[in-house]
PDB file of C-alpha atoms in Angstrom:
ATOM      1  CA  UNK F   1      54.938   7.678  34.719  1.00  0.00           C
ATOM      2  CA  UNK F   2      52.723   5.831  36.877  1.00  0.00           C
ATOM      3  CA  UNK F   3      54.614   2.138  38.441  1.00  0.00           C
ATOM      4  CA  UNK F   4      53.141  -0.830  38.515  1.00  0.00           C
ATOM      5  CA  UNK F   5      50.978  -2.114  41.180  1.00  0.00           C
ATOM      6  CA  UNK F   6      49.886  -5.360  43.194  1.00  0.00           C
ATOM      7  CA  UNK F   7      46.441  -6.054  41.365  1.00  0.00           C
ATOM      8  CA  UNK F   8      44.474  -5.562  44.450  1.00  0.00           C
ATOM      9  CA  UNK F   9      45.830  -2.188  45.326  1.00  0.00           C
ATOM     10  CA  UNK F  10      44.087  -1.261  41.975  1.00  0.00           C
ATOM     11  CA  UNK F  11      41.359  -3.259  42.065  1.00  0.00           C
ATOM     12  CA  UNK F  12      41.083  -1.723  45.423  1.00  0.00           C
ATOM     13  CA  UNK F  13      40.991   2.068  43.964  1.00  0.00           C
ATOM     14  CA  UNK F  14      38.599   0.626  41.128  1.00  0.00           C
ATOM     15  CA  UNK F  15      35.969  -0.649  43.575  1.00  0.00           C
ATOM     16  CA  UNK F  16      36.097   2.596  45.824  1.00  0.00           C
ATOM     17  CA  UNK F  17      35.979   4.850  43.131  1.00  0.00           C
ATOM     18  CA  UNK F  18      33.024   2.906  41.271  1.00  0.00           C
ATOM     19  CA  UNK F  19      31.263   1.410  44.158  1.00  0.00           C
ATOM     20  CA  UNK F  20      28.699   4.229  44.058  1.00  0.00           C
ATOM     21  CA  UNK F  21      28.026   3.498  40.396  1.00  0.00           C
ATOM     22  CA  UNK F  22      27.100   0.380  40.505  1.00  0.00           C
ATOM     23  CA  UNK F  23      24.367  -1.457  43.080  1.00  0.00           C
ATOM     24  CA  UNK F  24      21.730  -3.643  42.953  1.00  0.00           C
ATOM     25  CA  UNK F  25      22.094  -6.494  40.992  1.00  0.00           C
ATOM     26  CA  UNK F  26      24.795  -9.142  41.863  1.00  0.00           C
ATOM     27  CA  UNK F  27      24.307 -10.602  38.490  1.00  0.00           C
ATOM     28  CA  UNK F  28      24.655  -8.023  36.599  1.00  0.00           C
ATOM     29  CA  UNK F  29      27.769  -6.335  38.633  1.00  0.00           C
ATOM     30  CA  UNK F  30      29.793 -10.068  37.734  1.00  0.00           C
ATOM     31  CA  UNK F  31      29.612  -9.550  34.026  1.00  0.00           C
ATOM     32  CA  UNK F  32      31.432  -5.941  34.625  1.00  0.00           C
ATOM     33  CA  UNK F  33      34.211  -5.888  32.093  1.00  0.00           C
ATOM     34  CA  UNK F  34      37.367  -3.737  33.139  1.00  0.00           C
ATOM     35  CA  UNK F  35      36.642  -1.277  31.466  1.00  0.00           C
ATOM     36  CA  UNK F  36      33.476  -0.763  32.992  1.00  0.00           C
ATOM     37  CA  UNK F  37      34.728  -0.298  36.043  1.00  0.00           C
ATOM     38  CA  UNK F  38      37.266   1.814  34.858  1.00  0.00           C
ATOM     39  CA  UNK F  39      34.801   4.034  33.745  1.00  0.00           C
ATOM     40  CA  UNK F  40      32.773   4.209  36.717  1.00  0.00           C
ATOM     41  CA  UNK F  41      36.116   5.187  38.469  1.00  0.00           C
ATOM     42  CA  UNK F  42      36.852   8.286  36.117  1.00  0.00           C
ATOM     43  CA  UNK F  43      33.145   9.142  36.167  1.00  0.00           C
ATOM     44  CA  UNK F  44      32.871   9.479  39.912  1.00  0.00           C
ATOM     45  CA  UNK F  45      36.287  11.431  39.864  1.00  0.00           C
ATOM     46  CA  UNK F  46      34.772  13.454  37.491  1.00  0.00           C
ATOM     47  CA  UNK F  47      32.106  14.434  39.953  1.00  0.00           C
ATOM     48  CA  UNK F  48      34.485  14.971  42.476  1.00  0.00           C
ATOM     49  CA  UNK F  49      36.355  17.525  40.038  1.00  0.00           C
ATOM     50  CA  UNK F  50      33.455  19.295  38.923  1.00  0.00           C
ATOM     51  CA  UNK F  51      31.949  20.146  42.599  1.00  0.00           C
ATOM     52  CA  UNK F  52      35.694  20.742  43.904  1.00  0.00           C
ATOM     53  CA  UNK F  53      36.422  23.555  40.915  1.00  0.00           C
ATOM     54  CA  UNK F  54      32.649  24.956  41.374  1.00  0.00           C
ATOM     55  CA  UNK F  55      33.190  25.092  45.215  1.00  0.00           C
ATOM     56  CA  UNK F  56      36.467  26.984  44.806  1.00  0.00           C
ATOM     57  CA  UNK F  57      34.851  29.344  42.188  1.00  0.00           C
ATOM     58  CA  UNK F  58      32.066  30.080  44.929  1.00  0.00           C
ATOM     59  CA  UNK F  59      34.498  30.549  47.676  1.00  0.00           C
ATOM     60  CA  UNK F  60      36.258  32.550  44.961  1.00  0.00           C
ATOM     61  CA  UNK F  61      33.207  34.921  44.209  1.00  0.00           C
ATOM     62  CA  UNK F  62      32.731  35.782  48.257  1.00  0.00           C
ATOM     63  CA  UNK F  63      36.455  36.461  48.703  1.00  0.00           C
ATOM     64  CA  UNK F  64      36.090  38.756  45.861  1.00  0.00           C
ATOM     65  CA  UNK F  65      32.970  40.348  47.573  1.00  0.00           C
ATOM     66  CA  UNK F  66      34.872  40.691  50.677  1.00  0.00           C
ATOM     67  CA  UNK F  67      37.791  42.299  49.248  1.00  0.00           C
ATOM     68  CA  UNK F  68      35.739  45.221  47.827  1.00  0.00           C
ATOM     69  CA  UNK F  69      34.125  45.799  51.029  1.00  0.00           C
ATOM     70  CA  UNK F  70      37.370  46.123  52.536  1.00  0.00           C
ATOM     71  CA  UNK F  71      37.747  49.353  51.571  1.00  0.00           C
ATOM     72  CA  UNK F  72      35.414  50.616  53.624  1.00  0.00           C
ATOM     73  CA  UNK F  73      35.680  47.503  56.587  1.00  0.00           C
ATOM     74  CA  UNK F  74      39.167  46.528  57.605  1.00  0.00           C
ATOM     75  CA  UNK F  75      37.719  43.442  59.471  1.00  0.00           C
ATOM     76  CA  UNK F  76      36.509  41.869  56.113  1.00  0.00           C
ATOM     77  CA  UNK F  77      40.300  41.754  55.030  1.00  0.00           C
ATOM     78  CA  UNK F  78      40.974  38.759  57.221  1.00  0.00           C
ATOM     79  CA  UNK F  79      37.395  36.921  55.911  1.00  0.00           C
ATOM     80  CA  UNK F  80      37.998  37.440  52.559  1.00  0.00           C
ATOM     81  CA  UNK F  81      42.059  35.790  52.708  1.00  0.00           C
ATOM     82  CA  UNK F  82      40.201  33.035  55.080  1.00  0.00           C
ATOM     83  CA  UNK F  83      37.760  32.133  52.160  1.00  0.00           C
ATOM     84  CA  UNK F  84      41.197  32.315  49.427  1.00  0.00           C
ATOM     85  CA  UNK F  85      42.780  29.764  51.330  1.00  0.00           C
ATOM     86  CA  UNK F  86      39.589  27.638  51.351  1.00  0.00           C
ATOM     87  CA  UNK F  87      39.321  28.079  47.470  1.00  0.00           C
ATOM     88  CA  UNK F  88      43.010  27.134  46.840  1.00  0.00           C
ATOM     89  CA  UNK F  89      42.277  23.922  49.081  1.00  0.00           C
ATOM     90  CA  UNK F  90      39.476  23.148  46.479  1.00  0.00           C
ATOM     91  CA  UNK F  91      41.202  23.725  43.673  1.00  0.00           C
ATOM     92  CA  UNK F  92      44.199  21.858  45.044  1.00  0.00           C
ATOM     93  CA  UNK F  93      41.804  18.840  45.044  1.00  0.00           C
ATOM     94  CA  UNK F  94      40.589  19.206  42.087  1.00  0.00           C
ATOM     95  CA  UNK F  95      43.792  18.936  40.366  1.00  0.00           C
ATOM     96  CA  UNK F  96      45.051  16.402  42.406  1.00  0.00           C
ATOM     97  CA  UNK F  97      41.833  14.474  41.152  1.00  0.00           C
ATOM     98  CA  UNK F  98      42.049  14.973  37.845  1.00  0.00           C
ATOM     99  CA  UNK F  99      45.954  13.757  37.772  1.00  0.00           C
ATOM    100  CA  UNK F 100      44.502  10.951  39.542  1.00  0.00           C
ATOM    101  CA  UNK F 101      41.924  10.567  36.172  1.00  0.00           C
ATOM    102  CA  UNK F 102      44.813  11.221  33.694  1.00  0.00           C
ATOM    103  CA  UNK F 103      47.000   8.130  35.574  1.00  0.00           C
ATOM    104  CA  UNK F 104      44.671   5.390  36.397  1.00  0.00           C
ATOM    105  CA  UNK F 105      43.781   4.245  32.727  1.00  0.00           C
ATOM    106  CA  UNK F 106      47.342   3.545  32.679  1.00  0.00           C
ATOM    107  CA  UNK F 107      47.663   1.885  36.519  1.00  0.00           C
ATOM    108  CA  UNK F 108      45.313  -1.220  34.741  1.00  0.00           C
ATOM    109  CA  UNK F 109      47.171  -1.356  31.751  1.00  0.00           C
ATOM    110  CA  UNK F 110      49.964  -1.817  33.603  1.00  0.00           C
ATOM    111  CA  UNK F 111      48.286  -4.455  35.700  1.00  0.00           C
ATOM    112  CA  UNK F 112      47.128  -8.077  35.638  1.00  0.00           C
ATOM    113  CA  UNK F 113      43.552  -6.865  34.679  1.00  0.00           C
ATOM    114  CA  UNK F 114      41.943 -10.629  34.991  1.00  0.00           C
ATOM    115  CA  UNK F 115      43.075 -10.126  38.810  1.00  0.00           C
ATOM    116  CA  UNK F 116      42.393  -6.837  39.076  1.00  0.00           C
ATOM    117  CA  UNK F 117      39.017  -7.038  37.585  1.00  0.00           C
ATOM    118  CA  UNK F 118      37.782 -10.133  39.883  1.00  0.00           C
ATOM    119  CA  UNK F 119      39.049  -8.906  42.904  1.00  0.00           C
ATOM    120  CA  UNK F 120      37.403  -5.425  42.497  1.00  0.00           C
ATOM    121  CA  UNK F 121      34.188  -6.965  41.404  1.00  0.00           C
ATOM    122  CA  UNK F 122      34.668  -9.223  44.540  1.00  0.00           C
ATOM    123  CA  UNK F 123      34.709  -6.286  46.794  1.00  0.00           C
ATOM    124  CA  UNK F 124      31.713  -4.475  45.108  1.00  0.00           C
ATOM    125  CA  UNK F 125      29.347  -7.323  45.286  1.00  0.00           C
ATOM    126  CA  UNK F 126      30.646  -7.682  48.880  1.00  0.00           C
ATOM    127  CA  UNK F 127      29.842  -4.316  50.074  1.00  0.00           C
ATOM    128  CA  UNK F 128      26.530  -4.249  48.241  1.00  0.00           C
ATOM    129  CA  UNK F 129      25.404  -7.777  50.019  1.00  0.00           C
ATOM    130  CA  UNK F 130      26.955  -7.345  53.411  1.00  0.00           C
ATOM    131  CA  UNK F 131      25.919  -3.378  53.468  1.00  0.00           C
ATOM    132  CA  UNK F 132      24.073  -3.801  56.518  1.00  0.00           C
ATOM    133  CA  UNK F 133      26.182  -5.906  58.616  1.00  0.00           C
ATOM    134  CA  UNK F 134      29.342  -3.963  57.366  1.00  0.00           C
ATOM    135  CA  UNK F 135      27.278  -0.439  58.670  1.00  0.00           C
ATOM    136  CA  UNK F 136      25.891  -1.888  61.313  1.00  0.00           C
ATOM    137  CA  UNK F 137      29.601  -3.291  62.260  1.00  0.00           C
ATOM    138  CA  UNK F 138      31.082   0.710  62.139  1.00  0.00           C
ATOM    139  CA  UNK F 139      28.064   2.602  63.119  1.00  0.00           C
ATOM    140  CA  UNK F 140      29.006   0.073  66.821  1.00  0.00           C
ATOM    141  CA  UNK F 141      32.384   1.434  66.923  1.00  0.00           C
ATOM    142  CA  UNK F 142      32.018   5.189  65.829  1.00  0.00           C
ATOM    143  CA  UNK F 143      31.736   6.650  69.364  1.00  0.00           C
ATOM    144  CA  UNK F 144      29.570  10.255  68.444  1.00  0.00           C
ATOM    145  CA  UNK F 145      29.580   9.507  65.269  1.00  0.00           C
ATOM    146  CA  UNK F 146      27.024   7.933  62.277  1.00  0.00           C
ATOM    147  CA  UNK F 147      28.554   6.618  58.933  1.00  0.00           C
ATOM    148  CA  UNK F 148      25.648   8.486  57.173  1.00  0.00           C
ATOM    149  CA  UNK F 149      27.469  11.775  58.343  1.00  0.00           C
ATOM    150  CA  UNK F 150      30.805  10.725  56.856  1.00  0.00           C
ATOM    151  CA  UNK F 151      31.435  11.142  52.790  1.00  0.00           C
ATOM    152  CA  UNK F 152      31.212   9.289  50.530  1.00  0.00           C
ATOM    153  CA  UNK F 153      34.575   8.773  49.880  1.00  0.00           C
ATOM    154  CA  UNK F 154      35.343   7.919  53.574  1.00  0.00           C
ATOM    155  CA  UNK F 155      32.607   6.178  54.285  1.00  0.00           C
ATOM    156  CA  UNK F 156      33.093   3.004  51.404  1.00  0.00           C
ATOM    157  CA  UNK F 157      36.715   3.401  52.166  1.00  0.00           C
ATOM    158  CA  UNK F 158      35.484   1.734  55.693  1.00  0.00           C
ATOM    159  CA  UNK F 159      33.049  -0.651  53.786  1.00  0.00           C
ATOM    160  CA  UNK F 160      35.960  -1.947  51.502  1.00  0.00           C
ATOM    161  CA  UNK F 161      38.199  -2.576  54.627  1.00  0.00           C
ATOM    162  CA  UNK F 162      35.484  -4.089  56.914  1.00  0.00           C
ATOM    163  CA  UNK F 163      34.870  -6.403  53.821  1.00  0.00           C
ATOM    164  CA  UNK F 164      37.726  -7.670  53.904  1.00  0.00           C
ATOM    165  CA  UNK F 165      38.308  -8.010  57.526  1.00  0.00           C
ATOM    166  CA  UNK F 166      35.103  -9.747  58.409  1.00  0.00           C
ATOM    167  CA  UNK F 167      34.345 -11.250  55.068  1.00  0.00           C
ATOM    168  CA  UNK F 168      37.014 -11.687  52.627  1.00  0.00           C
ATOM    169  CA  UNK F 169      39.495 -13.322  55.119  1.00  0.00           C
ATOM    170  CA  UNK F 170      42.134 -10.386  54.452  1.00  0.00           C
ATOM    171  CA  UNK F 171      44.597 -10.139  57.659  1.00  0.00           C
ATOM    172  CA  UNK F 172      43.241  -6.953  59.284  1.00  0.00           C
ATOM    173  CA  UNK F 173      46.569  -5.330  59.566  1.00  0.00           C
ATOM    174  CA  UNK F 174      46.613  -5.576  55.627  1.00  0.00           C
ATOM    175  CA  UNK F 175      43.202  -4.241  54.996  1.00  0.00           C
ATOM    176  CA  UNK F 176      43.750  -1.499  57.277  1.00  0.00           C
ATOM    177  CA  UNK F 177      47.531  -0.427  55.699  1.00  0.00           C
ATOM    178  CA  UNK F 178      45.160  -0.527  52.353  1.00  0.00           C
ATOM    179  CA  UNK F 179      42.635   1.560  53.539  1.00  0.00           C
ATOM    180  CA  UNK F 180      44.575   4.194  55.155  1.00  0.00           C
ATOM    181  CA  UNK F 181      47.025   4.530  51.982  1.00  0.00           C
ATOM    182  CA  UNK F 182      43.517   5.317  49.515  1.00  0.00           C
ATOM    183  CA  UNK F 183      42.280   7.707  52.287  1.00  0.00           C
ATOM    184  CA  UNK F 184      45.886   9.653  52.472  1.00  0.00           C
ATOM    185  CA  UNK F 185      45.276  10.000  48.048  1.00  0.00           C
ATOM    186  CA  UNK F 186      41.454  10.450  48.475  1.00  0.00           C
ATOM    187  CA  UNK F 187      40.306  11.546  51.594  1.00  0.00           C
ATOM    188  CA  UNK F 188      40.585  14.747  53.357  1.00  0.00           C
ATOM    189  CA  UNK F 189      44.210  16.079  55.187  1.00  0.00           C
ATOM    190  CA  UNK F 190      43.367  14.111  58.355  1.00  0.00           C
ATOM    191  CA  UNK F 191      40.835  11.729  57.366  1.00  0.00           C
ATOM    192  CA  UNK F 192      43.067   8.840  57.314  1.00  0.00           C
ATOM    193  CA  UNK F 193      43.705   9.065  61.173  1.00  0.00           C
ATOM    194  CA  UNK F 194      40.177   8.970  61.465  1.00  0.00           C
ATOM    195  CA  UNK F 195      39.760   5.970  59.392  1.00  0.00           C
ATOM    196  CA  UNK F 196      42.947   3.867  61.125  1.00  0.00           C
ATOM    197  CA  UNK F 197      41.154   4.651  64.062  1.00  0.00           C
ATOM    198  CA  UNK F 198      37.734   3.057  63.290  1.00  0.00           C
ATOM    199  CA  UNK F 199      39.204   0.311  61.663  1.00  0.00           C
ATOM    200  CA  UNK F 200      41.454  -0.735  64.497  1.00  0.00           C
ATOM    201  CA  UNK F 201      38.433  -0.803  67.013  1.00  0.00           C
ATOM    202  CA  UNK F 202      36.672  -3.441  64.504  1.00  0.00           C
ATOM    203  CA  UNK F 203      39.411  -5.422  64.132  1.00  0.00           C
ATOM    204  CA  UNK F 204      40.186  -6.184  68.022  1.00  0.00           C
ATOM    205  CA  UNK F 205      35.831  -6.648  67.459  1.00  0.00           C
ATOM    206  CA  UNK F 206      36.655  -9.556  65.138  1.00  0.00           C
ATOM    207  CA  UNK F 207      39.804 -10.680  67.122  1.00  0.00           C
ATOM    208  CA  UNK F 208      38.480 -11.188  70.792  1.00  0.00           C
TER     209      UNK F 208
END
């Protein structure tokens, strides 16, 4: 059974998961209800489920090919368990984001949804606004390296933090320790080294 949590932890997970779903309009983004961003949440992970599982079916179909030529090619024997592995790894994620689906309905139930619901609107309408200061502000920082190139995932798990670092007045080491706890559940096995990383260089940017 999922615990309770601090309202902005899941407001936090509310805005990242829904920031791609809604843009644009400030006004309308305010009169969000919570349950319409807890819809755009489940919606993207969704997404996220259905490309993981048809990804793993693909990888799925060429180990399969693999393994029948085999027979005949010993060297397509290590290929074939090389693209298993990569299929498992997709399929992994997919369940892991689809227990993620099945658990957060209950996370805001189980929270103070006023909170939870301004704070994540609060963040959206912040990223959306300050989107090209807040890219501007990691594209400086990523040595070899565009946002644009990162996913999605990663990418607004930056915006949210650099938010609240330069705008929000959230103590950096807190809005990092956020960010690198939703990019250990969401992001990819190492992308939350990445992410400490980038967000350390902007905060000693916003300290000097």
């Amino acid at each position: 059974m999922p615990i309770r949590q601090q309202p902005r932890r899941t407001a936090r997970v509310l805005a990242l998961l829904s920031l791609a779903q809604f843009r644009g309009n400030a006004e309308k983004i305010e009169q969000l209800e919570i349950n319409d961003l807890l819809l755009g949440a489940i919606r993207s992970l969704t997404t996220e489920v259905e490309n993981a599982l048809e990804t793993a079916s693909d990888e799925l179909n060429r180990s399969n090919e693999q393994i029948f030529k085999s027979e005949t090619r010993t060297t397509n024997v290590g290929s074939a368990k090389e693209m298993l592995k990569d299929a498992i790894a997709f399929t992994q994620k997919a369940i892991n984001r689809l227990g993620t689906v099945l658990e957060l309905p209950e996370f805001v139930q189980l929270s103070q949804q006023a909170q939870v619901r301004e704070y994540a609107i609060e963040l959206i309408t912040t990223v959306n606004r300050r989107q090209g200061e807040i890219n501007q502000m990691l594209d400086d920082v990523m040595i070899d390296w565009k946002l644009n190139r990162l996913s999605l995932i990663d990418g607004n798990i930056l915006r949210i933090a650099v938010a609240e670092m330069a705008f929000l007045q959230i103590e950096p080491k807190v809005a990092i320790n956020e960010a690198v706890e939703m990019a250990k559940t969401y992001s990819d096995d190492d992308g939350f080294r990445f992410i400490n990383g980038v967000l350390r260089k902007i905060s000693d940017q916003l300290t000097k």
